[in-house]
PDB file of C-alpha atoms in Angstrom:
ATOM      1  CA  LYS A  15    -125.522  52.836 -23.668  1.00 71.00           C
ATOM      2  CA  ALA A  16    -123.517  53.305 -26.876  1.00 84.00           C
ATOM      3  CA  GLY A  17    -120.825  50.433 -27.516  1.00 94.00           C
ATOM      4  CA  VAL A  18    -117.077  50.952 -28.869  1.00 97.00           C
ATOM      5  CA  THR A  19    -117.635  52.452 -32.232  1.00 97.00           C
ATOM      6  CA  GLN A  20    -114.200  52.218 -34.772  1.00 97.00           C
ATOM      7  CA  THR A  21    -114.035  54.596 -37.889  1.00 97.00           C
ATOM      8  CA  PRO A  22    -113.697  53.617 -40.888  1.00 97.00           C
ATOM      9  CA  ARG A  23    -115.111  50.532 -41.337  1.00 96.00           C
ATOM     10  CA  TYR A  24    -113.052  49.241 -44.344  1.00 97.00           C
ATOM     11  CA  LEU A  25    -109.758  51.370 -45.867  1.00 97.00           C
ATOM     12  CA  ILE A  26    -107.488  50.253 -48.971  1.00 98.00           C
ATOM     13  CA  LYS A  27    -104.104  51.728 -49.271  1.00 97.00           C
ATOM     14  CA  THR A  28    -101.335  51.066 -51.464  1.00 97.00           C
ATOM     15  CA  ARG A  29     -97.479  50.360 -50.063  1.00 98.00           C
ATOM     16  CA  GLY A  30     -96.004  53.533 -47.929  1.00 97.00           C
ATOM     17  CA  GLN A  31     -99.273  55.117 -47.568  1.00 98.00           C
ATOM     18  CA  GLN A  32     -99.542  55.566 -43.451  1.00 98.00           C
ATOM     19  CA  VAL A  33    -103.055  55.144 -42.500  1.00 98.00           C
ATOM     20  CA  THR A  34    -104.898  56.742 -39.077  1.00 98.00           C
ATOM     21  CA  LEU A  35    -107.740  54.519 -37.663  1.00 98.00           C
ATOM     22  CA  SER A  36    -110.179  56.129 -34.866  1.00 98.00           C
ATOM     23  CA  CYS A  37    -111.681  54.608 -31.943  1.00 98.00           C
ATOM     24  CA  SER A  38    -114.390  55.885 -29.446  1.00 98.00           C
ATOM     25  CA  PRO A  39    -114.591  53.747 -26.555  1.00 97.00           C
ATOM     26  CA  ILE A  40    -117.968  53.457 -23.886  1.00 96.00           C
ATOM     27  CA  SER A  41    -118.727  56.259 -22.432  1.00 95.00           C
ATOM     28  CA  GLY A  42    -117.139  56.492 -19.106  1.00 93.00           C
ATOM     29  CA  HIS A  43    -114.399  53.783 -20.323  1.00 94.00           C
ATOM     30  CA  ARG A  44    -111.235  55.235 -19.194  1.00 93.00           C
ATOM     31  CA  SER A  45    -108.751  52.834 -21.113  1.00 94.00           C
ATOM     32  CA  VAL A  46    -108.266  51.689 -25.122  1.00 96.00           C
ATOM     33  CA  SER A  47    -106.724  48.973 -26.330  1.00 97.00           C
ATOM     34  CA  TRP A  48    -105.576  48.116 -29.907  1.00 98.00           C
ATOM     35  CA  TYR A  49    -105.489  44.768 -31.333  1.00 98.00           C
ATOM     36  CA  GLN A  50    -104.445  43.192 -34.602  1.00 98.00           C
ATOM     37  CA  GLN A  51    -105.634  40.076 -36.178  1.00 98.00           C
ATOM     38  CA  THR A  52    -104.343  38.118 -38.906  1.00 97.00           C
ATOM     39  CA  PRO A  53    -105.235  34.782 -40.402  1.00 94.00           C
ATOM     40  CA  GLY A  54    -101.160  34.042 -39.736  1.00 91.00           C
ATOM     41  CA  GLN A  55    -100.531  35.414 -36.010  1.00 94.00           C
ATOM     42  CA  GLY A  56    -104.363  35.494 -34.830  1.00 95.00           C
ATOM     43  CA  LEU A  57    -105.358  38.268 -32.026  1.00 97.00           C
ATOM     44  CA  GLN A  58    -102.127  40.632 -30.928  1.00 97.00           C
ATOM     45  CA  PHE A  59    -101.765  43.361 -28.769  1.00 97.00           C
ATOM     46  CA  LEU A  60    -100.490  46.263 -30.264  1.00 97.00           C
ATOM     47  CA  PHE A  61    -100.607  48.978 -27.065  1.00 95.00           C
ATOM     48  CA  GLU A  62    -103.143  49.895 -24.650  1.00 95.00           C
ATOM     49  CA  TYR A  63    -103.637  53.720 -23.566  1.00 95.00           C
ATOM     50  CA  PHE A  64    -104.941  54.775 -20.234  1.00 93.00           C
ATOM     51  CA  SER A  65    -104.974  58.878 -19.270  1.00 91.00           C
ATOM     52  CA  GLU A  66    -103.855  59.921 -22.511  1.00 94.00           C
ATOM     53  CA  THR A  67    -100.063  57.793 -21.880  1.00 94.00           C
ATOM     54  CA  GLN A  68     -99.838  54.646 -23.652  1.00 94.00           C
ATOM     55  CA  ARG A  69     -99.523  52.252 -20.866  1.00 91.00           C
ATOM     56  CA  ASN A  70     -98.627  48.963 -22.193  1.00 90.00           C
ATOM     57  CA  LYS A  71     -97.209  47.892 -25.792  1.00 93.00           C
ATOM     58  CA  GLY A  72     -96.764  44.952 -27.998  1.00 94.00           C
ATOM     59  CA  ASN A  73     -94.298  43.625 -30.234  1.00 94.00           C
ATOM     60  CA  PHE A  74     -94.668  45.876 -33.094  1.00 97.00           C
ATOM     61  CA  PRO A  75     -92.465  47.769 -35.047  1.00 96.00           C
ATOM     62  CA  GLY A  76     -91.938  51.602 -34.518  1.00 96.00           C
ATOM     63  CA  ARG A  77     -94.245  52.293 -37.903  1.00 97.00           C
ATOM     64  CA  PHE A  78     -97.792  51.719 -35.417  1.00 98.00           C
ATOM     65  CA  SER A  79     -98.347  54.516 -32.864  1.00 97.00           C
ATOM     66  CA  GLY A  80    -101.276  55.749 -31.421  1.00 97.00           C
ATOM     67  CA  ARG A  81    -102.688  58.155 -28.721  1.00 97.00           C
ATOM     68  CA  GLN A  82    -105.776  59.197 -26.223  1.00 97.00           C
ATOM     69  CA  PHE A  83    -107.083  62.352 -26.339  1.00 96.00           C
ATOM     70  CA  SER A  84    -108.790  63.975 -23.322  1.00 95.00           C
ATOM     71  CA  ASN A  85    -112.060  62.314 -23.763  1.00 93.00           C
ATOM     72  CA  SER A  86    -110.684  58.956 -23.924  1.00 95.00           C
ATOM     73  CA  ARG A  87    -110.700  58.737 -27.642  1.00 97.00           C
ATOM     74  CA  SER A  88    -108.335  57.275 -29.077  1.00 98.00           C
ATOM     75  CA  GLU A  89    -106.462  56.995 -32.701  1.00 98.00           C
ATOM     76  CA  MET A  90    -103.859  54.678 -34.173  1.00 98.00           C
ATOM     77  CA  ASN A  91    -101.747  55.425 -37.094  1.00 98.00           C
ATOM     78  CA  VAL A  92     -99.485  52.716 -39.395  1.00 98.00           C
ATOM     79  CA  SER A  93     -96.560  55.069 -41.502  1.00 95.00           C
ATOM     80  CA  THR A  94     -94.993  53.355 -44.399  1.00 96.00           C
ATOM     81  CA  LEU A  95     -97.564  50.411 -44.512  1.00 97.00           C
ATOM     82  CA  GLU A  96     -96.644  47.142 -45.861  1.00 97.00           C
ATOM     83  CA  LEU A  97     -98.263  44.187 -47.622  1.00 97.00           C
ATOM     84  CA  GLY A  98     -98.127  42.498 -44.035  1.00 96.00           C
ATOM     85  CA  ASP A  99    -100.376  44.802 -42.390  1.00 98.00           C
ATOM     86  CA  SER A 100    -103.557  44.389 -44.074  1.00 98.00           C
ATOM     87  CA  ALA A 101    -105.193  43.077 -41.314  1.00 98.00           C
ATOM     88  CA  LEU A 102    -108.514  43.940 -39.002  1.00 97.00           C
ATOM     89  CA  TYR A 103    -107.834  46.334 -36.352  1.00 98.00           C
ATOM     90  CA  LEU A 104    -109.889  45.978 -33.410  1.00 97.00           C
ATOM     91  CA  CYS A 105    -110.298  48.400 -30.288  1.00 97.00           C
ATOM     92  CA  ALA A 106    -111.199  48.027 -27.053  1.00 97.00           C
ATOM     93  CA  SER A 107    -112.402  49.655 -24.258  1.00 96.00           C
ATOM     94  CA  SER A 108    -112.625  48.831 -20.090  1.00 94.00           C
ATOM     95  CA  LEU A 109    -113.003  51.110 -17.330  1.00 90.00           C
ATOM     96  CA  ALA A 110    -110.118  50.552 -15.579  1.00 82.00           C
ATOM     97  CA  ARG A 111    -111.536  51.077 -12.424  1.00 78.00           C
ATOM     98  CA  GLY A 112    -107.949  49.320 -10.237  1.00 75.00           C
ATOM     99  CA  ALA A 113    -104.949  47.356 -10.757  1.00 73.00           C
ATOM    100  CA  LEU A 114    -107.028  44.627 -11.755  1.00 79.00           C
ATOM    101  CA  PRO A 115    -107.629  43.518 -15.424  1.00 82.00           C
ATOM    102  CA  ASP A 116    -111.605  44.616 -16.127  1.00 87.00           C
ATOM    103  CA  THR A 117    -113.739  43.385 -19.365  1.00 93.00           C
ATOM    104  CA  GLN A 118    -112.641  44.965 -22.532  1.00 96.00           C
ATOM    105  CA  TYR A 119    -115.686  45.586 -24.694  1.00 96.00           C
ATOM    106  CA  PHE A 120    -114.484  45.642 -28.642  1.00 97.00           C
ATOM    107  CA  GLY A 121    -115.692  47.686 -31.120  1.00 96.00           C
ATOM    108  CA  PRO A 122    -116.524  45.899 -35.100  1.00 95.00           C
ATOM    109  CA  GLY A 123    -112.795  46.522 -36.089  1.00 96.00           C
ATOM    110  CA  THR A 124    -111.612  48.438 -39.432  1.00 97.00           C
ATOM    111  CA  ARG A 125    -110.526  46.358 -41.960  1.00 97.00           C
ATOM    112  CA  LEU A 126    -107.582  47.339 -43.529  1.00 98.00           C
ATOM    113  CA  THR A 127    -106.195  46.006 -47.225  1.00 98.00           C
ATOM    114  CA  VAL A 128    -102.627  47.030 -48.070  1.00 98.00           C
ATOM    115  CA  LEU A 129    -102.299  46.744 -51.740  1.00 97.00           C
TER     116      LEU A 129
ATOM    117  CA  ALA B  22     -94.045  32.539 -20.397  1.00 78.00           C
ATOM    118  CA  GLN B  23     -97.624  33.511 -20.729  1.00 91.00           C
ATOM    119  CA  LYS B  24     -99.508  31.579 -23.572  1.00 95.00           C
ATOM    120  CA  VAL B  25    -102.697  30.412 -23.950  1.00 98.00           C
ATOM    121  CA  THR B  26    -103.665  27.486 -26.058  1.00 98.00           C
ATOM    122  CA  GLN B  27    -106.912  26.328 -27.755  1.00 98.00           C
ATOM    123  CA  ALA B  28    -105.497  22.728 -29.203  1.00 94.00           C
ATOM    124  CA  GLN B  29    -109.160  22.838 -30.940  1.00 97.00           C
ATOM    125  CA  THR B  30    -108.983  24.561 -34.405  1.00 97.00           C
ATOM    126  CA  GLU B  31    -112.344  23.607 -35.786  1.00 97.00           C
ATOM    127  CA  ILE B  32    -115.246  21.310 -34.688  1.00 98.00           C
ATOM    128  CA  SER B  33    -118.335  20.463 -36.146  1.00 98.00           C
ATOM    129  CA  VAL B  34    -121.601  19.230 -34.619  1.00 97.00           C
ATOM    130  CA  VAL B  35    -125.148  18.853 -35.546  1.00 98.00           C
ATOM    131  CA  GLU B  36    -127.924  21.071 -33.910  1.00 97.00           C
ATOM    132  CA  LYS B  37    -128.802  19.940 -29.930  1.00 97.00           C
ATOM    133  CA  GLU B  38    -125.027  18.661 -29.633  1.00 98.00           C
ATOM    134  CA  ASP B  39    -123.497  19.462 -26.760  1.00 98.00           C
ATOM    135  CA  VAL B  40    -120.243  20.690 -27.503  1.00 98.00           C
ATOM    136  CA  THR B  41    -116.679  21.490 -25.079  1.00 98.00           C
ATOM    137  CA  LEU B  42    -114.159  24.148 -26.084  1.00 98.00           C
ATOM    138  CA  ASP B  43    -110.821  23.867 -24.301  1.00 98.00           C
ATOM    139  CA  CYS B  44    -108.523  26.471 -23.315  1.00 98.00           C
ATOM    140  CA  VAL B  45    -105.338  25.702 -21.628  1.00 98.00           C
ATOM    141  CA  TYR B  46    -102.954  28.095 -20.263  1.00 97.00           C
ATOM    142  CA  GLU B  47     -99.278  29.073 -18.506  1.00 96.00           C
ATOM    143  CA  THR B  48     -98.632  31.656 -16.111  1.00 94.00           C
ATOM    144  CA  ARG B  49     -96.141  32.143 -13.596  1.00 91.00           C
ATOM    145  CA  ASP B  50     -98.625  34.916 -11.614  1.00 90.00           C
ATOM    146  CA  THR B  51    -100.843  34.319  -9.229  1.00 89.00           C
ATOM    147  CA  THR B  52    -103.153  37.236 -10.040  1.00 90.00           C
ATOM    148  CA  TYR B  53    -105.095  36.498 -13.588  1.00 93.00           C
ATOM    149  CA  TYR B  54    -108.286  36.907 -15.399  1.00 94.00           C
ATOM    150  CA  LEU B  55    -109.373  34.397 -18.049  1.00 95.00           C
ATOM    151  CA  PHE B  56    -112.246  35.352 -20.596  1.00 96.00           C
ATOM    152  CA  TRP B  57    -113.987  33.681 -23.238  1.00 98.00           C
ATOM    153  CA  TYR B  58    -115.543  35.690 -26.392  1.00 98.00           C
ATOM    154  CA  LYS B  59    -117.192  35.024 -29.293  1.00 98.00           C
ATOM    155  CA  GLN B  60    -116.505  35.782 -33.013  1.00 97.00           C
ATOM    156  CA  PRO B  61    -119.323  35.673 -35.297  1.00 94.00           C
ATOM    157  CA  PRO B  62    -119.060  36.166 -39.070  1.00 90.00           C
ATOM    158  CA  SER B  63    -119.355  39.837 -38.864  1.00 88.00           C
ATOM    159  CA  GLY B  64    -115.957  40.368 -36.678  1.00 89.00           C
ATOM    160  CA  GLU B  65    -116.476  42.147 -33.779  1.00 91.00           C
ATOM    161  CA  LEU B  66    -115.332  40.151 -30.374  1.00 96.00           C
ATOM    162  CA  VAL B  67    -118.549  39.595 -27.937  1.00 96.00           C
ATOM    163  CA  PHE B  68    -117.344  38.834 -24.477  1.00 96.00           C
ATOM    164  CA  LEU B  69    -118.916  36.127 -22.301  1.00 96.00           C
ATOM    165  CA  ILE B  70    -117.202  35.465 -19.013  1.00 94.00           C
ATOM    166  CA  ARG B  71    -114.579  36.885 -16.945  1.00 93.00           C
ATOM    167  CA  ARG B  72    -113.295  34.561 -14.302  1.00 93.00           C
ATOM    168  CA  ASN B  73    -110.094  35.438 -11.564  1.00 91.00           C
ATOM    169  CA  SER B  74    -107.794  33.030 -10.367  1.00 92.00           C
ATOM    170  CA  PHE B  75    -109.145  33.007  -6.753  1.00 90.00           C
ATOM    171  CA  ASP B  76    -112.761  31.905  -7.962  1.00 87.00           C
ATOM    172  CA  GLU B  77    -112.661  28.823  -9.360  1.00 85.00           C
ATOM    173  CA  GLN B  78    -116.663  28.221  -9.185  1.00 85.00           C
ATOM    174  CA  ASN B  79    -117.901  26.844 -11.831  1.00 86.00           C
ATOM    175  CA  GLU B  80    -120.328  28.702 -13.666  1.00 88.00           C
ATOM    176  CA  ILE B  81    -123.339  27.983 -16.074  1.00 89.00           C
ATOM    177  CA  SER B  82    -125.439  31.012 -17.957  1.00 90.00           C
ATOM    178  CA  GLY B  83    -128.113  29.562 -19.667  1.00 94.00           C
ATOM    179  CA  ARG B  84    -126.562  27.172 -22.270  1.00 95.00           C
ATOM    180  CA  TYR B  85    -123.324  28.143 -21.284  1.00 96.00           C
ATOM    181  CA  SER B  86    -121.041  26.971 -18.491  1.00 95.00           C
ATOM    182  CA  TRP B  87    -117.587  27.005 -17.446  1.00 95.00           C
ATOM    183  CA  ASN B  88    -114.881  25.087 -15.613  1.00 95.00           C
ATOM    184  CA  PHE B  89    -111.903  26.220 -14.432  1.00 95.00           C
ATOM    185  CA  GLN B  90    -109.550  24.216 -12.775  1.00 94.00           C
ATOM    186  CA  LYS B  91    -106.581  25.521 -11.343  1.00 93.00           C
ATOM    187  CA  SER B  92    -104.357  22.118 -11.033  1.00 93.00           C
ATOM    188  CA  THR B  93    -105.007  21.709 -15.188  1.00 95.00           C
ATOM    189  CA  SER B  94    -104.554  25.466 -16.184  1.00 96.00           C
ATOM    190  CA  SER B  95    -107.462  25.176 -17.688  1.00 96.00           C
ATOM    191  CA  PHE B  96    -110.779  27.206 -18.131  1.00 96.00           C
ATOM    192  CA  ASN B  97    -113.091  25.261 -20.628  1.00 97.00           C
ATOM    193  CA  PHE B  98    -116.318  26.376 -22.241  1.00 97.00           C
ATOM    194  CA  THR B  99    -119.223  24.206 -22.555  1.00 97.00           C
ATOM    195  CA  ILE B 100    -122.442  24.727 -24.574  1.00 97.00           C
ATOM    196  CA  THR B 101    -125.267  22.315 -24.272  1.00 97.00           C
ATOM    197  CA  ALA B 102    -127.886  22.068 -26.682  1.00 97.00           C
ATOM    198  CA  SER B 103    -126.045  23.898 -29.504  1.00 97.00           C
ATOM    199  CA  GLN B 104    -127.891  25.944 -32.146  1.00 97.00           C
ATOM    200  CA  VAL B 105    -126.775  27.082 -35.412  1.00 96.00           C
ATOM    201  CA  VAL B 106    -126.792  30.933 -34.178  1.00 95.00           C
ATOM    202  CA  ASP B 107    -123.747  29.567 -32.208  1.00 97.00           C
ATOM    203  CA  SER B 108    -121.522  29.326 -35.254  1.00 97.00           C
ATOM    204  CA  ALA B 109    -118.488  31.361 -34.869  1.00 97.00           C
ATOM    205  CA  VAL B 110    -114.932  31.540 -33.559  1.00 98.00           C
ATOM    206  CA  TYR B 111    -114.135  31.376 -29.928  1.00 98.00           C
ATOM    207  CA  PHE B 112    -111.440  32.595 -28.407  1.00 98.00           C
ATOM    208  CA  CYS B 113    -109.769  31.989 -25.042  1.00 98.00           C
ATOM    209  CA  ALA B 114    -108.049  35.112 -23.429  1.00 98.00           C
ATOM    210  CA  LEU B 115    -105.939  35.684 -20.278  1.00 96.00           C
ATOM    211  CA  SER B 116    -104.502  38.968 -18.719  1.00 94.00           C
ATOM    212  CA  HIS B 117    -102.209  39.855 -15.803  1.00 88.00           C
ATOM    213  CA  SER B 118    -102.322  41.923 -12.541  1.00 77.00           C
ATOM    214  CA  SER B 119     -98.850  43.436 -14.123  1.00 77.00           C
ATOM    215  CA  ASN B 120    -100.445  44.216 -17.806  1.00 77.00           C
ATOM    216  CA  THR B 121    -104.033  45.179 -17.056  1.00 79.00           C
ATOM    217  CA  GLY B 122    -104.356  46.564 -20.494  1.00 88.00           C
ATOM    218  CA  LYS B 123    -103.652  43.575 -22.422  1.00 93.00           C
ATOM    219  CA  LEU B 124    -105.075  40.140 -23.706  1.00 96.00           C
ATOM    220  CA  ILE B 125    -103.469  37.277 -24.588  1.00 97.00           C
ATOM    221  CA  PHE B 126    -105.187  35.044 -26.475  1.00 98.00           C
ATOM    222  CA  GLY B 127    -105.409  31.793 -28.038  1.00 98.00           C
ATOM    223  CA  GLN B 128    -105.767  31.025 -31.452  1.00 97.00           C
ATOM    224  CA  GLY B 129    -109.492  30.452 -31.567  1.00 98.00           C
ATOM    225  CA  THR B 130    -111.843  27.297 -32.479  1.00 98.00           C
ATOM    226  CA  THR B 131    -113.945  27.535 -35.183  1.00 98.00           C
ATOM    227  CA  LEU B 132    -117.749  25.723 -34.305  1.00 98.00           C
ATOM    228  CA  GLN B 133    -119.901  25.182 -36.991  1.00 97.00           C
ATOM    229  CA  VAL B 134    -123.261  23.763 -35.972  1.00 97.00           C
ATOM    230  CA  LYS B 135    -125.208  22.116 -38.435  1.00 97.00           C
ATOM    231  CA  PRO B 136    -128.885  22.410 -38.511  1.00 95.00           C
TER     232      PRO B 136
END
């Protein structure tokens, strides 16, 4: 079974621009979570989508948004980029079978550099 | 407060040595899950183990073993006879039944295994 895929793998943008990152979950997985990883803050939860609805949200400004499609693929968008948005963005998918946490499987990440 | 602490920032060992990575967590929930992930230089987080709060049985998988102790809120990870391929950053994470799609990560421990 194919793993989680993320595109693009690398991205360079300038301040003020916006960016869209894409994530395709493992087949059959219904939940997609997004994380930001930086050297200073570590791995931080952005949001989770399940059945095309945002189910959980981390403590990030409204410039960070996402969505999920009917095939469970997800996108996240960052508007008005700032230098501090430079990070590795990781997507993870899980089966989300019930009320208890399922294992999240991660993609390779998108390395975003903001100049 | 919900928090994961990995006090060891970096550990360096010589091949074939045993090494233990510490993880201490804080939570008020009675139902939670603990995870360990490995992040090699490629960046992708690789799932290693998932343990729920009601199962304190230790687990062994090849050279890897995990010691879960609720009394001390710890979930430590031991690599026996370490190998150069074990060099990576290791993350401990916590998830709750009340917030299933969110993983709370520790800061990670960088393990360097020298030949």
